[in-house]
Amino acid sequence: MKTDTVTQIDITKTSKSKIENVDFNNLSFGQVFSDHMLVCDYKDGTWETPKIIPYQPITLEPSAKIFHYGQSVFEGMKAYKDSDNNILVFRPIDNCKRLNISSKRLAIPEIPEAYFMDGLKELLRLEKDWIPTSDGSALYIRPFVFASGEGFHASPADAYKFVIACAPSGSYFAGKVKVLIEETYSRSANGGVGFAKAGGNYAGQFYPTQLAKDKGYHQVIWTDDNTHEYIEEAGAMNIFARIDDTLLTVPTSDRILDGITRKSIIQIAKDENIPVEVRKISVKELIEAAENGSLKELFGAGTAAVISPIAGFGFKGQDYDLPEVENSYASLLKKRITDIQTNKTVDPYGWRVKV
Ligand SMILES: *Cc1c(COP(=O)(O)O)cnc(C)c1O
């Protein structure tokens, strides 16, 4: 198959598109999937030719190592269509690089950047009609790699599968959330895999998050595993706080994921002349700021929701509510970043990639 990309990609198109069955005005998040997916197998020490095939189940042996030892990593990104029908992706090379950083930590072989980028572009061209255009919607893209190789012995697999699947998704905004500052459980530890987008990190979060939900909260604010005195992330998002007019976020580490939304927000905020500080934030500081009224905003940042404002937090049985602020940083920064993503404004950073 001839393409304008450098990587050879074998394409098998679906005989019947499912697109007529999809109500693009009522999309939830990640529940319907587009017609095709990219698949690339790693065998005998090399990544084979990537293929685009109809979206379909994957069959595996019961002894496939993903089931036993959890060797799996993933990414999350979004594609948009602008008013001229251009396909746009936001900072995809960063996702590719991070996938390989995650893979390395889980002893998964790294995927060549050209396979990721060319495969992504070819897939998006084929799925162009699946990119929704209404406000807040996008084609959510899920690249992932897992151990398909077999055997019950606890060692890295000898075969892996890299897949990119797509899900047209509506606005993620679920209203302001109430969060619980975690005092017992941790999502990551020093020297662990917290910086990697590893499937197992999520598995470990579900139970403590369920306990928080049982108490009436939507999400957990993770604290450091050693002392539980410093905040680290908001669920599966990076965390930002506004104290007076300063925007604060915590430094990344081997416990904290290096979010692309996070670093984009830091850059945009600086260029908006918002004072930004990247430093540790203690629970004590947050509570004092909430009590004296200087804590104006708290929000999570990640690809799915972009920015998710927090209405209040709980700690040791006490609830702290945040005030409603006018001209919030959350809405300003969300608008700036989504305007760049969807080509409603110039992109001085070169973040937007045209497919
Ligand atoms: C994916 C993720 C984020 C956000 O990263 P983005 O690149 O902004 O989408 C933050 N924290 C965790 C734990 C994540 O898995």
Short mmCIF file of C-alpha atoms and ligand atoms in Angstrom, two decimals:
data_model
loop_
_atom_site.label_atom_id
_atom_site.label_comp_id
_atom_site.label_asym_id
_atom_site.label_seq_id
_atom_site.Cartn_x
_atom_site.Cartn_y
_atom_site.Cartn_z
CA MET A 1 0.00 0.00 0.00
CA LYS A 2 1.42 3.40 -1.03
CA THR A 3 1.50 6.12 1.61
CA ASP A 4 3.28 9.45 2.01
CA THR A 5 4.82 8.32 5.28
CA VAL A 6 8.19 6.59 5.53
CA THR A 7 7.01 3.50 7.35
CA GLN A 8 5.47 0.67 5.37
CA ILE A 9 1.99 0.05 6.78
CA ASP A 10 -0.27 -2.74 5.55
CA ILE A 11 -3.87 -1.58 5.42
CA THR A 12 -6.98 -3.75 5.39
CA LYS A 13 -10.13 -1.66 5.32
CA THR A 14 -13.39 -2.66 6.91
CA SER A 15 -16.06 -3.91 4.51
CA LYS A 16 -18.77 -2.05 6.39
CA SER A 17 -18.36 1.13 8.42
CA LYS A 18 -20.20 1.36 11.77
CA ILE A 19 -20.33 5.14 11.66
CA GLU A 20 -24.04 5.41 10.76
CA ASN A 21 -24.93 3.80 14.11
CA VAL A 22 -23.13 6.48 16.14
CA ASP A 23 -24.97 9.48 17.57
CA PHE A 24 -22.28 12.14 17.40
CA ASN A 25 -24.43 14.57 19.40
CA ASN A 26 -24.56 12.26 22.41
CA LEU A 27 -21.07 10.92 22.84
CA SER A 28 -19.88 9.77 26.23
CA PHE A 29 -16.19 9.13 26.92
CA GLY A 30 -14.43 6.09 25.43
CA GLN A 31 -17.51 3.94 24.87
CA VAL A 32 -17.74 3.63 21.08
CA PHE A 33 -14.80 2.78 18.87
CA SER A 34 -13.90 3.73 15.32
CA ASP A 35 -13.72 1.32 12.36
CA HIS A 36 -9.99 0.58 12.36
CA MET A 37 -7.04 0.04 14.67
CA LEU A 38 -3.29 -0.09 14.25
CA VAL A 39 -1.54 -3.27 15.36
CA CYS A 40 2.18 -3.96 15.46
CA ASP A 41 3.73 -7.15 16.84
CA TYR A 42 7.11 -7.58 18.47
CA LYS A 43 8.62 -11.03 17.83
CA ASP A 44 12.11 -12.49 17.67
CA GLY A 45 13.67 -9.24 18.82
CA THR A 46 12.05 -6.84 16.32
CA TRP A 47 8.90 -4.88 15.71
CA GLU A 48 7.18 -6.24 12.60
CA THR A 49 5.46 -4.17 9.88
CA PRO A 50 2.55 -2.20 11.42
CA LYS A 51 -0.90 -3.10 10.14
CA ILE A 52 -4.16 -1.20 10.08
CA ILE A 53 -7.06 -3.61 10.33
CA PRO A 54 -10.78 -3.41 11.20
CA TYR A 55 -11.37 -2.82 14.95
CA GLN A 56 -11.77 -6.31 16.38
CA PRO A 57 -11.09 -8.53 19.43
CA ILE A 58 -7.56 -9.67 20.18
CA THR A 59 -7.11 -13.35 21.06
CA LEU A 60 -4.43 -14.40 23.54
CA GLU A 61 -3.25 -17.59 25.20
CA PRO A 62 -4.21 -17.97 28.89
CA SER A 63 -0.47 -17.97 29.59
CA ALA A 64 0.07 -14.56 27.94
CA LYS A 65 2.17 -12.62 30.43
CA ILE A 66 -0.05 -9.57 30.47
CA PHE A 67 -2.58 -11.64 32.49
CA HIS A 68 -0.06 -12.66 35.13
CA TYR A 69 2.63 -10.06 35.44
CA GLY A 70 0.91 -6.93 34.19
CA GLN A 71 3.45 -5.78 31.64
CA SER A 72 1.32 -3.08 30.02
CA VAL A 73 1.66 0.63 29.34
CA PHE A 74 -0.57 3.10 27.56
CA GLU A 75 -1.03 6.65 26.36
CA GLY A 76 -3.97 8.99 25.94
CA MET A 77 -4.18 11.75 23.35
CA LYS A 78 -6.76 13.55 21.23
CA ALA A 79 -7.30 14.45 17.57
CA TYR A 80 -9.39 17.43 16.45
CA LYS A 81 -10.69 18.71 13.12
CA ASP A 82 -10.53 22.46 12.49
CA SER A 83 -12.93 24.55 10.38
CA ASP A 84 -10.84 23.79 7.27
CA ASN A 85 -11.15 20.06 7.89
CA ASN A 86 -7.49 19.67 8.88
CA ILE A 87 -6.72 16.82 11.26
CA LEU A 88 -4.78 18.09 14.28
CA VAL A 89 -3.06 16.27 17.13
CA PHE A 90 -1.61 17.89 20.26
CA ARG A 91 2.07 17.21 21.05
CA PRO A 92 1.96 13.56 19.84
CA ILE A 93 5.76 13.13 19.87
CA ASP A 94 5.66 13.75 23.62
CA ASN A 95 3.19 10.88 23.96
CA CYS A 96 5.44 8.65 21.87
CA LYS A 97 8.49 9.49 23.96
CA ARG A 98 6.58 8.97 27.21
CA LEU A 99 5.24 5.60 26.01
CA ASN A 100 8.83 4.50 25.54
CA ILE A 101 9.85 5.87 28.95
CA SER A 102 7.01 3.84 30.48
CA SER A 103 7.92 0.76 28.43
CA LYS A 104 11.55 0.90 29.51
CA ARG A 105 10.57 0.86 33.19
CA LEU A 106 8.42 -2.22 32.61
CA ALA A 107 11.10 -4.04 30.57
CA ILE A 108 8.97 -3.71 27.42
CA PRO A 109 10.89 -3.08 24.16
CA GLU A 110 10.64 0.50 22.91
CA ILE A 111 8.64 1.18 19.74
CA PRO A 112 10.42 3.07 16.91
CA GLU A 113 9.18 6.67 16.85
CA ALA A 114 8.42 6.43 13.10
CA TYR A 115 6.15 3.42 13.64
CA PHE A 116 4.21 5.34 16.29
CA MET A 117 3.98 8.63 14.39
CA ASP A 118 3.42 7.26 10.88
CA GLY A 119 1.02 4.62 12.15
CA LEU A 120 -0.92 7.27 14.05
CA LYS A 121 -1.11 9.59 11.03
CA GLU A 122 -2.19 6.85 8.64
CA LEU A 123 -4.84 5.66 11.08
CA LEU A 124 -6.20 9.18 11.60
CA ARG A 125 -6.45 9.80 7.85
CA LEU A 126 -8.52 6.65 7.56
CA GLU A 127 -10.69 7.60 10.57
CA LYS A 128 -11.13 11.25 9.62
CA ASP A 129 -14.94 11.06 9.61
CA TRP A 130 -14.81 9.74 13.19
CA ILE A 131 -13.34 12.96 14.57
CA PRO A 132 -16.21 14.85 16.20
CA THR A 133 -16.31 18.62 15.86
CA SER A 134 -18.79 19.86 18.46
CA ASP A 135 -17.40 21.93 21.32
CA GLY A 136 -15.41 19.88 23.83
CA SER A 137 -15.50 16.71 21.76
CA ALA A 138 -12.53 14.99 20.11
CA LEU A 139 -11.33 11.65 18.84
CA TYR A 140 -9.71 10.11 21.91
CA ILE A 141 -6.68 8.05 20.88
CA ARG A 142 -5.43 5.17 22.99
CA PRO A 143 -2.00 3.76 22.10
CA PHE A 144 -0.95 0.82 24.29
CA VAL A 145 1.64 -1.95 24.50
CA PHE A 146 1.26 -5.23 26.37
CA ALA A 147 3.02 -8.58 26.81
CA SER A 148 1.44 -11.11 24.48
CA GLY A 149 4.28 -13.62 24.89
CA GLU A 150 3.54 -16.78 26.80
CA GLY A 151 4.70 -18.66 29.89
CA PHE A 152 4.03 -18.82 33.62
CA HIS A 153 7.59 -18.03 34.62
CA ALA A 154 7.99 -14.57 36.11
CA SER A 155 10.19 -12.89 33.54
CA PRO A 156 9.66 -10.37 30.73
CA ALA A 157 7.73 -11.74 27.75
CA ASP A 158 9.40 -12.44 24.41
CA ALA A 159 6.46 -11.02 22.40
CA TYR A 160 4.47 -7.78 22.66
CA LYS A 161 1.65 -6.05 20.87
CA PHE A 162 1.43 -2.32 20.18
CA VAL A 163 -2.10 -1.14 19.38
CA ILE A 164 -3.70 2.22 18.64
CA ALA A 165 -7.49 2.33 19.00
CA CYS A 166 -9.74 5.40 18.76
CA ALA A 167 -12.96 6.44 20.47
CA PRO A 168 -14.97 9.54 19.44
CA SER A 169 -15.71 11.20 22.76
CA GLY A 170 -17.82 14.05 24.05
CA SER A 171 -16.89 16.70 26.55
CA TYR A 172 -15.46 15.10 29.67
CA PHE A 173 -16.66 17.86 31.95
CA ALA A 174 -18.56 16.28 34.83
CA GLY A 175 -19.07 19.38 36.99
CA LYS A 176 -16.88 20.44 39.86
CA VAL A 177 -15.57 17.58 41.92
CA LYS A 178 -15.14 17.00 45.65
CA VAL A 179 -11.89 15.28 46.53
CA LEU A 180 -10.51 13.46 49.57
CA ILE A 181 -6.89 13.93 50.62
CA GLU A 182 -5.53 10.42 51.07
CA GLU A 183 -3.87 9.59 54.39
CA THR A 184 -3.43 5.81 54.17
CA TYR A 185 -2.99 4.53 50.63
CA SER A 186 -0.42 5.57 48.01
CA ARG A 187 -0.50 5.43 44.23
CA SER A 188 3.28 5.36 43.90
CA ALA A 189 6.49 5.09 45.86
CA ASN A 190 10.10 6.22 45.61
CA GLY A 191 11.86 4.08 43.02
CA GLY A 192 8.55 2.67 41.83
CA VAL A 193 6.56 3.03 38.60
CA GLY A 194 4.50 6.14 39.40
CA PHE A 195 6.09 8.15 36.58
CA ALA A 196 5.14 5.47 34.04
CA LYS A 197 1.72 5.24 32.45
CA ALA A 198 1.46 1.61 33.51
CA GLY A 199 -1.90 -0.13 33.63
CA GLY A 200 -1.12 -1.47 37.10
CA ASN A 201 -0.89 2.04 38.55
CA TYR A 202 -4.59 2.44 37.78
CA ALA A 203 -5.50 -0.97 39.22
CA GLY A 204 -3.90 0.11 42.49
CA GLN A 205 -5.90 3.34 42.56
CA PHE A 206 -9.37 1.85 42.10
CA TYR A 207 -9.87 0.46 45.62
CA PRO A 208 -8.86 3.59 47.62
CA THR A 209 -10.87 5.69 45.15
CA GLN A 210 -13.88 3.44 45.74
CA LEU A 211 -13.52 3.99 49.51
CA ALA A 212 -13.46 7.77 48.93
CA LYS A 213 -16.58 7.49 46.75
CA ASP A 214 -18.34 5.55 49.50
CA LYS A 215 -17.71 8.61 51.71
CA GLY A 216 -19.25 10.95 49.13
CA TYR A 217 -16.12 12.18 47.31
CA HIS A 218 -15.44 11.88 43.58
CA GLN A 219 -11.68 11.50 43.61
CA VAL A 220 -8.61 11.08 45.77
CA ILE A 221 -5.77 13.57 46.15
CA TRP A 222 -2.70 11.39 46.43
CA THR A 223 -0.05 12.32 48.96
CA ASP A 224 3.57 11.21 49.24
CA ASP A 225 3.92 7.61 50.34
CA ASN A 226 6.46 8.38 53.05
CA THR A 227 4.70 11.02 55.18
CA HIS A 228 1.33 11.69 53.49
CA GLU A 229 2.07 15.36 54.22
CA TYR A 230 2.55 16.58 50.65
CA ILE A 231 0.03 16.45 47.82
CA GLU A 232 1.11 14.75 44.59
CA GLU A 233 -1.68 14.13 42.06
CA ALA A 234 -5.45 14.48 41.74
CA GLY A 235 -6.70 11.01 40.77
CA ALA A 236 -5.05 10.34 37.42
CA MET A 237 -4.39 14.02 36.80
CA ASN A 238 -1.64 16.42 37.80
CA ILE A 239 -2.67 18.95 40.43
CA PHE A 240 -2.62 22.74 40.44
CA ALA A 241 -3.52 25.18 43.22
CA ARG A 242 -4.00 28.92 43.10
CA ILE A 243 -3.03 30.67 46.34
CA ASP A 244 -3.75 34.38 46.11
CA ASP A 245 -2.71 34.99 42.51
CA THR A 246 0.13 32.49 42.30
CA LEU A 247 -0.35 29.26 40.37
CA LEU A 248 1.31 26.34 42.12
CA THR A 249 2.05 22.83 40.97
CA VAL A 250 4.30 20.15 42.36
CA PRO A 251 7.54 19.04 40.67
CA THR A 252 7.51 15.75 38.78
CA SER A 253 9.50 12.90 40.25
CA ASP A 254 9.64 9.13 39.97
CA ARG A 255 6.32 9.11 41.84
CA ILE A 256 4.52 11.68 39.68
CA LEU A 257 3.55 11.43 36.03
CA ASP A 258 5.05 14.06 33.73
CA GLY A 259 1.76 15.23 32.21
CA ILE A 260 1.69 16.95 28.83
CA THR A 261 -1.29 19.06 29.92
CA ARG A 262 0.63 20.04 33.08
CA LYS A 263 3.69 21.28 31.23
CA SER A 264 1.55 23.06 28.62
CA ILE A 265 -0.35 24.86 31.39
CA ILE A 266 2.88 25.95 33.09
CA GLN A 267 4.14 27.41 29.80
CA ILE A 268 0.89 29.19 28.92
CA ALA A 269 0.46 30.56 32.45
CA LYS A 270 3.97 32.04 32.39
CA ASP A 271 3.23 33.67 29.03
CA GLU A 272 0.02 35.08 30.48
CA ASN A 273 2.14 36.70 33.19
CA ILE A 274 0.61 34.52 35.86
CA PRO A 275 3.16 33.95 38.65
CA VAL A 276 3.96 30.22 38.59
CA GLU A 277 5.76 28.24 41.27
CA VAL A 278 6.76 24.61 40.84
CA ARG A 279 7.40 23.35 44.36
CA LYS A 280 6.17 20.99 47.04
CA ILE A 281 2.73 21.78 48.49
CA SER A 282 1.94 20.50 51.96
CA VAL A 283 -1.53 19.51 53.11
CA LYS A 284 -0.97 21.94 55.99
CA GLU A 285 -0.36 24.83 53.59
CA LEU A 286 -3.48 23.94 51.62
CA ILE A 287 -5.64 23.82 54.75
CA GLU A 288 -4.28 27.10 56.09
CA ALA A 289 -4.89 28.76 52.72
CA ALA A 290 -8.42 27.34 52.61
CA GLU A 291 -9.09 28.66 56.14
CA ASN A 292 -7.72 32.16 55.54
CA GLY A 293 -9.37 32.45 52.12
CA SER A 294 -6.19 32.66 50.04
CA LEU A 295 -6.83 29.28 48.38
CA LYS A 296 -8.76 30.47 45.38
CA GLU A 297 -8.63 27.44 43.08
CA LEU A 298 -7.67 23.81 42.94
CA PHE A 299 -7.80 21.80 39.72
CA GLY A 300 -6.61 18.65 38.03
CA ALA A 301 -4.97 18.65 34.59
CA GLY A 302 -4.88 15.83 32.05
CA THR A 303 -5.70 15.06 28.43
CA ALA A 304 -9.20 13.66 28.99
CA ALA A 305 -10.74 16.59 30.89
CA VAL A 306 -7.98 19.14 30.08
CA ILE A 307 -8.75 20.97 33.34
CA SER A 308 -11.06 19.62 36.03
CA PRO A 309 -11.95 22.22 38.70
CA ILE A 310 -12.21 21.04 42.31
CA ALA A 311 -15.02 22.45 44.46
CA GLY A 312 -13.62 21.39 47.80
CA PHE A 313 -11.60 18.79 49.65
CA GLY A 314 -11.91 16.62 52.70
CA PHE A 315 -9.18 15.82 55.22
CA LYS A 316 -9.44 14.00 58.56
CA GLY A 317 -13.21 14.20 58.62
CA GLN A 318 -13.34 17.92 57.88
CA ASP A 319 -14.52 19.47 54.59
CA TYR A 320 -13.01 22.61 53.11
CA ASP A 321 -15.01 24.36 50.40
CA LEU A 322 -13.43 26.62 47.84
CA PRO A 323 -15.10 29.90 46.90
CA GLU A 324 -16.54 30.59 43.47
CA VAL A 325 -14.02 32.87 41.77
CA GLU A 326 -14.58 35.14 38.83
CA ASN A 327 -12.01 35.04 36.01
CA SER A 328 -10.67 31.74 37.24
CA TYR A 329 -7.28 30.56 36.06
CA ALA A 330 -8.91 27.20 35.33
CA SER A 331 -11.27 28.60 32.70
CA LEU A 332 -8.69 30.99 31.22
CA LEU A 333 -6.06 28.27 30.87
CA LYS A 334 -8.54 25.71 29.57
CA LYS A 335 -9.68 28.12 26.87
CA ARG A 336 -6.11 28.97 25.85
CA ILE A 337 -5.06 25.36 25.58
CA THR A 338 -8.19 24.12 23.75
CA ASP A 339 -8.02 27.08 21.34
CA ILE A 340 -4.50 25.99 20.42
CA GLN A 341 -5.55 22.34 20.16
CA THR A 342 -8.46 23.10 17.82
CA ASN A 343 -6.70 25.80 15.74
CA LYS A 344 -8.88 28.67 16.93
CA THR A 345 -5.74 30.65 17.67
CA VAL A 346 -2.09 30.75 16.66
CA ASP A 347 0.19 28.16 18.21
CA PRO A 348 3.41 29.97 19.14
CA TYR A 349 4.83 26.77 20.64
CA GLY A 350 4.61 24.39 17.67
CA TRP A 351 2.52 21.97 19.73
CA ARG A 352 -0.17 21.36 17.13
CA VAL A 353 0.72 18.69 14.58
CA LYS A 354 -1.19 18.64 11.30
CA VAL A 355 -1.74 15.14 9.99
C1 LIG B 1 -2.05 10.45 32.07
C2 LIG B 1 -1.84 10.94 33.45
C3 LIG B 1 -1.75 12.32 33.74
C4 LIG B 1 -1.98 13.39 32.70
O1 LIG B 1 -1.08 13.36 31.65
P1 LIG B 1 -1.42 14.12 30.29
O2 LIG B 1 -0.23 13.91 29.45
O3 LIG B 1 -1.65 15.55 30.63
O4 LIG B 1 -2.67 13.49 29.75
C5 LIG B 1 -1.46 12.70 35.04
N1 LIG B 1 -1.31 11.79 36.02
C6 LIG B 1 -1.39 10.46 35.79
C7 LIG B 1 -1.20 9.52 36.90
C8 LIG B 1 -1.68 9.99 34.50
O5 LIG B 1 -1.79 8.69 34.28
#
